[in-house]
Short mmCIF file of C-alpha atoms and ligand atoms in Angstrom, two decimals:
data_model
loop_
_atom_site.label_atom_id
_atom_site.label_comp_id
_atom_site.label_asym_id
_atom_site.label_seq_id
_atom_site.Cartn_x
_atom_site.Cartn_y
_atom_site.Cartn_z
CA MET A 10 18.51 161.70 168.67
CA ALA A 11 19.11 160.43 165.12
CA ARG A 12 15.32 161.94 164.94
CA PHE A 13 16.04 165.81 164.63
CA SER A 14 19.73 165.13 163.24
CA ASN A 15 20.50 165.29 159.63
CA GLY A 16 23.48 163.78 156.72
CA PRO A 17 25.83 162.00 159.03
CA ASP A 18 24.89 162.56 162.23
CA HIS A 19 21.64 160.67 161.82
CA VAL A 20 23.34 158.19 160.09
CA ARG A 21 25.57 157.98 163.59
CA ARG A 22 23.37 157.88 165.74
CA ARG A 23 20.59 155.85 164.35
CA ALA A 24 23.08 153.52 164.16
CA LEU A 25 23.55 153.55 167.81
CA GLY A 26 19.52 152.74 168.29
CA VAL A 27 19.68 150.14 165.77
CA ASP A 28 22.40 148.34 167.69
CA ALA A 29 21.00 148.50 171.18
CA LEU A 30 17.42 147.19 169.00
CA ALA A 31 19.68 144.06 167.80
CA SER A 32 20.40 142.70 171.40
CA VAL A 33 16.80 142.34 172.18
CA ASP A 34 14.76 139.62 171.96
CA ALA A 35 10.63 139.80 170.13
CA ASP A 36 9.91 136.25 172.11
CA SER A 37 10.82 138.04 174.79
CA LEU A 38 9.64 141.62 174.20
CA ARG A 39 5.88 139.92 173.76
CA GLU A 40 6.14 137.59 177.05
CA LYS A 41 6.74 140.06 179.29
CA ALA A 42 4.67 142.85 178.05
CA PHE A 43 2.17 139.78 179.03
CA SER A 44 2.99 139.07 182.10
CA ARG A 45 3.69 143.03 182.86
CA THR A 46 -0.11 143.57 181.86
CA HIS A 47 -1.32 140.23 183.05
CA ARG A 48 -0.33 141.73 187.30
CA ILE A 49 -1.30 145.06 186.76
CA VAL A 50 -5.20 143.88 185.10
CA ALA A 51 -5.09 141.37 187.87
CA GLY A 52 -7.80 141.54 191.16
CA LEU A 53 -9.12 144.91 188.46
CA ASP A 54 -12.76 145.06 187.01
CA VAL A 55 -12.33 148.16 185.01
CA VAL A 56 -8.58 149.94 183.24
CA GLU A 57 -7.96 152.61 181.99
CA VAL A 58 -6.16 151.02 179.13
CA MET A 59 -4.04 154.49 178.20
CA ALA A 60 -2.76 155.33 180.92
CA GLU A 61 -2.66 152.34 183.10
CA ILE A 62 -0.79 149.70 180.53
CA ALA A 63 -0.02 151.27 177.18
CA ARG A 64 2.51 154.37 178.03
CA PRO A 65 4.36 152.18 180.83
CA VAL A 66 4.03 148.54 179.90
CA PRO A 67 5.73 148.48 176.10
CA VAL A 68 8.32 151.55 177.65
CA GLY A 69 9.06 149.73 181.12
CA VAL A 70 9.37 146.07 179.52
CA LEU A 71 12.47 147.61 176.10
CA ALA A 72 13.64 149.52 179.36
CA GLU A 73 14.62 146.36 181.04
CA ALA A 74 15.38 144.92 177.75
CA LEU A 75 17.51 147.33 177.14
CA GLY A 76 19.74 146.36 180.73
CA LEU A 77 17.99 149.60 181.62
CA PRO A 78 15.94 150.56 185.19
CA ASP A 79 12.23 150.89 184.73
CA VAL A 80 12.51 153.86 184.01
CA SER A 81 9.08 154.56 181.92
CA ALA A 82 7.40 157.51 185.31
CA ASP A 83 9.77 159.59 183.53
CA VAL A 84 9.90 158.22 179.63
CA VAL A 85 6.18 159.42 179.48
CA PRO A 86 6.53 163.55 180.13
CA VAL A 87 10.03 163.34 178.58
CA ALA A 88 8.21 161.76 174.41
CA ALA A 89 5.13 164.44 175.92
CA ALA A 90 7.92 167.49 175.34
CA TYR A 91 10.83 166.27 172.97
CA HIS A 92 10.16 167.18 170.15
CA PRO A 93 10.71 171.04 168.85
CA HIS A 94 8.08 173.25 168.59
CA VAL A 95 6.62 171.79 173.09
CA VAL A 96 9.07 174.18 175.35
CA PRO A 97 9.18 171.77 178.01
CA ASP A 98 8.13 172.56 181.77
CA ALA A 99 10.88 172.31 184.48
CA ALA A 100 8.97 168.58 185.21
CA ALA A 101 9.97 167.49 182.26
CA GLU A 102 13.29 168.92 181.96
CA ALA A 103 13.75 167.11 185.36
CA ALA A 104 12.86 163.76 184.58
CA LEU A 105 15.05 164.37 181.77
CA ALA A 106 17.64 164.41 183.45
CA ARG A 107 16.77 161.58 186.06
CA LEU A 108 16.34 159.25 182.28
CA VAL A 109 20.53 160.57 181.33
CA ALA A 110 21.43 159.67 184.37
CA ALA A 111 20.00 156.41 184.45
CA CYS A 112 21.46 156.09 180.36
CA GLY A 113 24.81 156.60 181.70
CA GLY A 114 25.34 160.03 181.15
CA PRO A 115 25.70 162.93 178.90
CA SER A 116 27.01 160.82 175.81
CA GLU A 117 24.95 159.79 172.38
CA LEU A 118 24.65 156.20 173.49
CA ALA A 119 22.26 158.10 176.30
CA ALA A 120 20.14 159.70 173.10
CA ALA A 121 20.30 156.91 171.12
CA ARG A 122 18.42 154.92 174.07
CA ILE A 123 16.36 158.02 175.17
CA GLY A 124 15.55 158.09 171.82
CA LEU A 125 14.53 154.73 171.47
CA LEU A 126 11.80 154.76 175.24
CA VAL A 127 10.46 158.34 173.72
CA GLN A 128 10.34 157.54 170.46
CA ALA A 129 8.89 154.21 171.74
CA CYS A 130 6.19 155.48 174.45
CA ASP A 131 3.31 157.13 172.47
CA ALA A 132 4.32 155.47 169.31
CA THR A 133 3.91 152.14 170.48
CA ALA A 134 0.74 153.20 172.95
CA GLY A 135 -1.65 154.29 169.77
CA LEU A 136 -0.80 151.80 167.98
CA ILE A 137 -2.24 149.22 171.45
CA GLY A 138 -4.96 151.70 171.57
CA ASN A 139 -5.91 151.38 168.05
CA GLU A 140 -6.09 147.75 167.55
CA LEU A 141 -7.57 146.85 171.29
CA PHE A 142 -9.68 150.13 169.48
CA ALA A 143 -10.76 148.20 166.34
CA TRP A 144 -10.40 144.57 168.29
CA LEU A 145 -13.53 145.35 170.85
CA THR A 146 -15.56 148.01 168.11
CA GLY A 147 -15.01 145.25 164.97
CA LYS A 148 -14.37 148.15 163.00
CA PRO A 149 -11.19 148.66 161.43
CA ALA A 150 -7.65 150.07 163.00
CA GLU A 151 -6.26 153.51 162.60
CA GLN A 152 -3.34 154.74 161.52
CA PRO A 153 -1.40 156.06 164.53
CA VAL A 154 0.78 158.77 163.50
CA LEU A 155 -0.55 160.69 160.33
CA ALA A 156 2.76 163.12 159.98
CA THR A 157 5.98 163.76 161.39
CA ARG A 158 8.11 167.00 162.27
CA ARG A 159 11.77 166.46 160.90
CA ARG A 160 13.95 169.57 161.84
CA ILE A 161 16.00 170.66 158.47
CA ASP A 162 18.25 173.57 158.38
CA GLY A 163 16.45 174.87 161.27
CA GLU A 164 13.00 174.78 160.89
CA ASP A 165 10.49 172.15 161.52
CA VAL A 166 8.77 170.61 158.77
CA THR A 167 5.87 168.61 158.54
CA VAL A 168 6.45 165.12 156.38
CA SER A 169 2.60 163.26 155.98
CA LEU A 170 2.95 159.29 156.47
CA ALA A 171 -0.34 158.52 154.24
CA GLY A 172 -0.16 154.88 153.83
CA THR A 173 3.09 153.98 155.08
CA PRO A 174 2.46 153.86 159.69
CA PHE A 175 6.57 153.24 160.16
CA GLY A 176 7.25 155.94 157.59
CA ALA A 177 9.95 154.23 155.10
CA GLY A 178 13.41 154.96 153.61
CA PRO A 179 16.68 155.95 155.41
CA ARG A 180 14.40 157.19 158.80
CA ALA A 181 12.06 154.54 159.08
CA CYS A 182 10.81 152.28 161.90
CA PRO A 183 13.62 150.19 163.12
CA GLY A 184 11.10 149.54 166.27
CA SER A 185 8.39 148.02 164.35
CA TRP A 186 8.87 144.95 165.36
CA HIS A 187 9.75 145.27 168.51
CA ALA A 188 6.23 148.04 169.06
CA ARG A 189 4.13 144.94 167.21
CA ALA A 190 5.55 142.07 169.37
CA LEU A 191 5.14 144.84 172.93
CA ALA A 192 1.31 144.96 171.36
CA ALA A 193 1.06 141.58 170.84
CA GLY A 194 1.68 140.77 174.89
CA VAL A 195 -0.27 143.34 175.50
CA PHE A 196 -3.48 141.86 173.40
CA GLU A 197 -2.94 138.69 175.20
CA ALA A 198 -3.53 139.91 179.07
CA LEU A 199 -6.31 141.32 178.16
CA ARG A 200 -8.55 139.09 176.20
CA ASP A 201 -11.16 138.66 179.30
CA PHE A 202 -12.22 143.29 178.85
CA ARG A 203 -14.79 144.90 176.96
CA LEU A 204 -15.14 148.29 176.11
CA THR A 205 -16.76 150.31 178.52
CA GLU A 206 -20.19 151.46 177.04
CA GLY A 207 -18.82 155.74 176.91
CA GLU A 208 -15.63 155.59 177.87
CA VAL A 209 -13.70 156.30 174.55
CA SER A 210 -12.23 159.43 173.86
CA TRP A 211 -9.52 160.37 171.99
CA ILE A 212 -6.50 163.24 171.50
CA SER A 213 -6.98 166.78 169.06
CA SER A 214 -3.95 166.72 167.30
CA PRO A 215 -3.97 167.16 163.80
CA ASN A 216 -1.12 164.65 162.73
CA LEU A 217 -2.57 161.98 165.72
CA ARG A 218 -5.13 159.42 165.85
CA MET A 219 -4.99 157.31 169.43
CA PRO A 220 -7.36 157.56 172.37
CA ALA A 221 -6.46 159.07 175.18
CA VAL A 222 -8.74 157.54 177.63
CA LEU A 223 -9.82 154.29 176.45
CA ARG A 224 -11.53 152.35 179.37
CA VAL A 225 -12.02 148.54 179.54
CA THR A 226 -14.43 146.31 181.91
CA ARG A 227 -13.89 143.00 182.32
CA GLY A 228 -16.15 140.30 180.76
C1 HEM B 325 9.13 149.92 170.21
C2 HEM B 325 9.28 150.73 169.63
C3 HEM B 325 9.56 151.41 169.02
C4 HEM B 325 10.89 151.94 168.78
C5 HEM B 325 11.57 151.30 169.58
C6 HEM B 325 10.71 153.22 167.93
C7 HEM B 325 11.91 153.90 167.54
C8 HEM B 325 11.88 154.81 166.58
C9 HEM B 325 13.56 155.61 166.18
C10 HEM B 325 14.40 155.59 167.38
C11 HEM B 325 12.94 156.36 165.47
C12 HEM B 325 14.00 157.39 164.61
C13 HEM B 325 14.73 157.18 163.60
C14 HEM B 325 15.67 157.41 162.74
O1 HEM B 325 15.50 159.07 162.56
O2 HEM B 325 16.45 157.13 161.92
C15 HEM B 325 11.85 155.94 164.75
C16 HEM B 325 11.06 156.67 163.78
C17 HEM B 325 9.50 156.61 163.68
N1 HEM B 325 9.11 155.62 164.54
FE1 HEM B 325 9.64 154.41 165.54
N2 HEM B 325 9.18 153.36 166.75
C18 HEM B 325 8.40 152.33 168.00
C19 HEM B 325 7.38 152.64 167.90
C20 HEM B 325 6.45 152.89 166.36
C21 HEM B 325 4.81 152.72 165.89
C22 HEM B 325 3.88 152.11 167.39
C23 HEM B 325 5.29 153.59 164.58
C24 HEM B 325 4.01 153.39 164.25
C25 HEM B 325 3.14 152.87 164.34
C26 HEM B 325 6.41 154.52 164.59
C27 HEM B 325 6.22 155.21 163.98
C28 HEM B 325 7.86 155.63 163.46
C29 HEM B 325 7.71 156.40 162.06
C30 HEM B 325 6.72 156.91 161.52
C31 HEM B 325 9.17 157.30 162.51
C32 HEM B 325 9.49 157.83 161.18
C33 HEM B 325 9.47 159.46 161.79
C34 HEM B 325 10.45 160.34 160.54
O3 HEM B 325 9.74 159.97 159.26
O4 HEM B 325 11.04 161.31 160.75
N3 HEM B 325 7.15 153.99 165.92
N4 HEM B 325 11.09 155.51 165.35
#
């Protein structure tokens, strides 16, 4: 993946992802995120936003926009396991094998597509969770990703992202406006919901600030 590559490998692998994103239209991401969320919440009075919407909806819509099947069920476990410091379990390995097949078989292009989907998964869930929480409570929205890990000369290095939620420089996030369009579609579909009393818990990680659970109620 571009994310953990350096030098010419990073430039070439990042360009594959950036090219794939260039064909994606923001209005259509917003509309599709709206209609997918709307379908999920139709008839429901209580929704757990993080598991039911904030991860699967953006990943499913982005996969479709990239011409892929809805691989969100496999992206979620891979996104939880792809960092170099995590040892993937058998379920994550199996999900990755299915993702590689769905993305066209082993190649740098498949890795770039998977890279887009796993990068989108938790980060966009964090954006949606934090902005929805802020909107429902009137508190300021927090930055979801507080630090990033790089692999330099075989070592994991942690880099602070304070004040730059989408990063900066040659590794800045190429999906920032895609993420915002997806989040806007989700919010539109959740307009009639309010925070369920006592139903927010936060992920315990030094690098992430986002809800683990965010339950909302219609009305
Ligand atoms: C559609 C949604 C998204 C996509 C497709 C996406 C894609 C990517 C990709 C491919 C990279 C690696 C770039 C590289 O290695 O050169 C990246 C980096 C990054 N993304 Fe995103 N991203 C998304 C959403 C978000 C969100 C919502 C946030 C935070 C609010 C975010 C924050 C970052 C940051 C901070 C980096 C830089 C990491 C570093 O410097 O090592 N991304 N993103």
